[in-house]
PDB file of C-alpha atoms in Angstrom:
ATOM      1  CA  MET A   1      12.153   2.841 104.134  1.00  0.00           C
ATOM      2  CA  LYS A   2      10.447  -0.515 104.589  1.00  0.00           C
ATOM      3  CA  ARG A   3       6.712  -0.555 104.156  1.00  0.00           C
ATOM      4  CA  SER A   4       4.171  -2.845 105.729  1.00  0.00           C
ATOM      5  CA  LYS A   5       0.787  -3.483 104.139  1.00  0.00           C
ATOM      6  CA  LYS A   6      -0.658  -0.098 105.088  1.00  0.00           C
ATOM      7  CA  PHE A   7       2.071   2.155 106.443  1.00  0.00           C
ATOM      8  CA  ILE A   8       5.718   2.600 107.277  1.00  0.00           C
ATOM      9  CA  VAL A   9       6.824   0.267 110.050  1.00  0.00           C
ATOM     10  CA  TRP A  10       7.420   1.888 113.439  1.00  0.00           C
ATOM     11  CA  LYS A  11      11.143   1.101 113.570  1.00  0.00           C
ATOM     12  CA  ALA A  12      11.748   2.917 110.270  1.00  0.00           C
ATOM     13  CA  TYR A  13       9.580   5.859 111.346  1.00  0.00           C
ATOM     14  CA  THR A  14      11.384   6.103 114.698  1.00  0.00           C
ATOM     15  CA  ASN A  15      14.766   6.088 112.947  1.00  0.00           C
ATOM     16  CA  PHE A  16      13.556   8.730 110.483  1.00  0.00           C
ATOM     17  CA  LEU A  17      12.377  10.995 113.311  1.00  0.00           C
ATOM     18  CA  LEU A  18      15.662  10.539 115.169  1.00  0.00           C
ATOM     19  CA  GLN A  19      17.600  11.553 112.037  1.00  0.00           C
ATOM     20  CA  ILE A  20      15.764  14.861 111.676  1.00  0.00           C
ATOM     21  CA  LEU A  21      16.086  15.883 115.333  1.00  0.00           C
ATOM     22  CA  PRO A  22      18.814  18.260 116.505  1.00  0.00           C
ATOM     23  CA  LYS A  23      21.864  16.278 117.666  1.00  0.00           C
ATOM     24  CA  LYS A  24      21.462  17.200 121.341  1.00  0.00           C
ATOM     25  CA  THR A  25      17.815  16.082 121.409  1.00  0.00           C
ATOM     26  CA  ARG A  26      18.544  12.955 119.352  1.00  0.00           C
ATOM     27  CA  ASP A  27      21.309  11.980 121.788  1.00  0.00           C
ATOM     28  CA  ILE A  28      18.907  12.293 124.732  1.00  0.00           C
ATOM     29  CA  TYR A  29      16.425   9.934 123.072  1.00  0.00           C
ATOM     30  CA  LEU A  30      19.110   7.497 121.936  1.00  0.00           C
ATOM     31  CA  LYS A  31      20.520   7.265 125.458  1.00  0.00           C
ATOM     32  CA  LYS A  32      17.064   6.483 126.894  1.00  0.00           C
ATOM     33  CA  PHE A  33      16.090   4.074 124.109  1.00  0.00           C
ATOM     34  CA  ASN A  34      19.412   2.205 124.203  1.00  0.00           C
ATOM     35  CA  SER A  35      19.234   1.907 127.977  1.00  0.00           C
ATOM     36  CA  SER A  36      15.712   0.519 127.745  1.00  0.00           C
ATOM     37  CA  LYS A  37      16.584  -1.937 124.973  1.00  0.00           C
ATOM     38  CA  ASN A  38      19.644  -3.094 126.925  1.00  0.00           C
ATOM     39  CA  TYR A  39      17.450  -3.665 129.993  1.00  0.00           C
ATOM     40  CA  TRP A  40      14.775  -5.710 128.200  1.00  0.00           C
ATOM     41  CA  LEU A  41      17.089  -7.607 125.829  1.00  0.00           C
ATOM     42  CA  ASN A  42      19.917  -8.432 128.251  1.00  0.00           C
ATOM     43  CA  LYS A  43      18.607  -8.327 131.812  1.00  0.00           C
ATOM     44  CA  GLY A  44      14.879  -8.733 131.257  1.00  0.00           C
ATOM     45  CA  GLY A  45      11.986  -7.352 133.237  1.00  0.00           C
ATOM     46  CA  SER A  46       8.903  -8.489 135.082  1.00  0.00           C
ATOM     47  CA  LEU A  47       5.446  -8.504 133.543  1.00  0.00           C
ATOM     48  CA  PRO A  48       2.082  -9.605 134.924  1.00  0.00           C
ATOM     49  CA  LEU A  49       1.171 -13.212 134.111  1.00  0.00           C
ATOM     50  CA  ASP A  50      -1.842 -12.162 132.009  1.00  0.00           C
ATOM     51  CA  VAL A  51       0.427 -10.018 129.791  1.00  0.00           C
ATOM     52  CA  VAL A  52       2.905 -12.904 129.413  1.00  0.00           C
ATOM     53  CA  GLU A  53       0.049 -15.226 128.399  1.00  0.00           C
ATOM     54  CA  GLU A  54      -1.220 -12.645 125.914  1.00  0.00           C
ATOM     55  CA  LEU A  55       2.261 -12.380 124.376  1.00  0.00           C
ATOM     56  CA  LYS A  56       2.305 -16.164 123.928  1.00  0.00           C
ATOM     57  CA  ASN A  57      -1.040 -15.988 122.099  1.00  0.00           C
ATOM     58  CA  PHE A  58       0.442 -13.510 119.609  1.00  0.00           C
ATOM     59  CA  ASP A  59       3.536 -15.659 119.044  1.00  0.00           C
ATOM     60  CA  VAL A  60       5.967 -13.040 120.410  1.00  0.00           C
ATOM     61  CA  SER A  61       9.450 -14.516 120.987  1.00  0.00           C
ATOM     62  CA  PHE A  62      10.867 -14.133 124.491  1.00  0.00           C
ATOM     63  CA  VAL A  63      12.604 -16.107 127.223  1.00  0.00           C
ATOM     64  CA  ASP A  64      10.512 -16.884 130.311  1.00  0.00           C
ATOM     65  CA  LEU A  65      12.910 -16.655 133.258  1.00  0.00           C
ATOM     66  CA  GLY A  66      10.287 -17.617 135.832  1.00  0.00           C
ATOM     67  CA  LYS A  67       9.088 -15.651 138.814  1.00  0.00           C
ATOM     68  CA  PRO A  68      11.069 -12.527 139.764  1.00  0.00           C
ATOM     69  CA  ASN A  69      13.728 -13.081 142.404  1.00  0.00           C
ATOM     70  CA  ASN A  70      13.415  -9.855 144.377  1.00  0.00           C
ATOM     71  CA  ASN A  71      11.800  -8.427 147.506  1.00  0.00           C
ATOM     72  CA  ARG A  72       8.943  -6.590 145.773  1.00  0.00           C
ATOM     73  CA  LYS A  73       5.395  -7.271 146.858  1.00  0.00           C
ATOM     74  CA  TYR A  74       3.386  -7.820 143.657  1.00  0.00           C
ATOM     75  CA  LYS A  75      -0.413  -7.572 143.744  1.00  0.00           C
ATOM     76  CA  THR A  76      -0.716 -10.154 140.964  1.00  0.00           C
ATOM     77  CA  GLU A  77       1.525 -12.934 139.702  1.00  0.00           C
ATOM     78  CA  TYR A  78       4.520 -11.674 137.695  1.00  0.00           C
ATOM     79  CA  TYR A  79       7.105 -13.380 135.511  1.00  0.00           C
ATOM     80  CA  TRP A  80      10.602 -12.267 134.572  1.00  0.00           C
ATOM     81  CA  ILE A  81      11.015 -12.246 130.797  1.00  0.00           C
ATOM     82  CA  LYS A  82      13.674 -11.244 128.329  1.00  0.00           C
ATOM     83  CA  PHE A  83      12.938 -10.303 124.712  1.00  0.00           C
ATOM     84  CA  TYR A  84      15.112 -11.352 121.773  1.00  0.00           C
ATOM     85  CA  ASP A  85      14.557  -8.062 119.965  1.00  0.00           C
ATOM     86  CA  CYS A  86      12.698  -4.801 120.409  1.00  0.00           C
ATOM     87  CA  LEU A  87       9.290  -5.270 118.809  1.00  0.00           C
ATOM     88  CA  ASP A  88       7.826  -2.975 116.190  1.00  0.00           C
ATOM     89  CA  GLU A  89       4.344  -2.986 117.693  1.00  0.00           C
ATOM     90  CA  VAL A  90       2.632  -5.286 120.176  1.00  0.00           C
ATOM     91  CA  PRO A  91      -1.070  -6.108 119.728  1.00  0.00           C
ATOM     92  CA  VAL A  92      -1.746  -6.677 123.441  1.00  0.00           C
ATOM     93  CA  LYS A  93      -4.129  -4.933 125.814  1.00  0.00           C
ATOM     94  CA  HIS A  94      -1.368  -3.543 128.054  1.00  0.00           C
ATOM     95  CA  PHE A  95       0.981  -2.494 125.230  1.00  0.00           C
ATOM     96  CA  ARG A  96       2.483   0.239 127.419  1.00  0.00           C
ATOM     97  CA  LEU A  97       4.269  -2.422 129.463  1.00  0.00           C
ATOM     98  CA  ILE A  98       6.097  -3.852 126.439  1.00  0.00           C
ATOM     99  CA  PRO A  99       9.160  -2.312 124.754  1.00  0.00           C
ATOM    100  CA  SER A 100       8.371  -1.343 121.154  1.00  0.00           C
ATOM    101  CA  TYR A 101       9.387   1.062 118.426  1.00  0.00           C
ATOM    102  CA  LYS A 102       5.815   2.367 118.361  1.00  0.00           C
ATOM    103  CA  ARG A 103       6.231   3.583 121.948  1.00  0.00           C
ATOM    104  CA  MET A 104       9.584   5.178 121.116  1.00  0.00           C
ATOM    105  CA  CYS A 105       8.036   6.941 118.155  1.00  0.00           C
ATOM    106  CA  ILE A 106       5.174   8.281 120.268  1.00  0.00           C
ATOM    107  CA  LYS A 107       7.663   9.685 122.796  1.00  0.00           C
ATOM    108  CA  ILE A 108       9.462  11.552 120.012  1.00  0.00           C
ATOM    109  CA  LEU A 109       6.200  12.865 118.527  1.00  0.00           C
ATOM    110  CA  LYS A 110       5.108  14.099 121.965  1.00  0.00           C
ATOM    111  CA  ASN A 111       8.545  15.669 122.480  1.00  0.00           C
ATOM    112  CA  GLU A 112       8.826  13.783 125.761  1.00  0.00           C
ATOM    113  CA  THR A 113      12.586  13.672 126.246  1.00  0.00           C
ATOM    114  CA  SER A 114      12.240  12.451 129.834  1.00  0.00           C
ATOM    115  CA  CYS A 115      10.751   9.214 128.437  1.00  0.00           C
ATOM    116  CA  ARG A 116       9.045   8.770 131.780  1.00  0.00           C
ATOM    117  CA  TYR A 117       7.014   5.562 131.841  1.00  0.00           C
ATOM    118  CA  ILE A 118       8.488   4.364 128.554  1.00  0.00           C
ATOM    119  CA  PHE A 119       9.913   1.015 129.661  1.00  0.00           C
ATOM    120  CA  PHE A 120      11.019   1.754 133.187  1.00  0.00           C
ATOM    121  CA  SER A 121      10.876   4.904 135.290  1.00  0.00           C
ATOM    122  CA  ASN A 122      13.257   7.788 134.687  1.00  0.00           C
ATOM    123  CA  LYS A 123      16.136   7.613 137.173  1.00  0.00           C
ATOM    124  CA  GLY A 124      18.303  10.385 135.920  1.00  0.00           C
TER     125      GLY A 124
END
């Protein structure tokens, strides 16, 4: 496995945990994780402006698609963004809003197969 300066990177740890899970459980997680990655990498999602600005400060690569084109009533200003890749870890205040392998790993460690609140709400 790859190693960072202090520990195993989250992507490698997530993949390791997936490998040791029973097939049925692993398939549940893979379906959720793949769906989430497809959403953020292909369609994109909306994030509050302050989170988008914070991502820019940390030199995270993404495409800014402008303001969301939907009928939702946002309390603050949001922007539609699309990531180039799922991040290992995101050093931002609202890290729970960003897709990352660290979040996937935490879901596995908590045995949370519903993955509710992981990158979008559970719809089935």
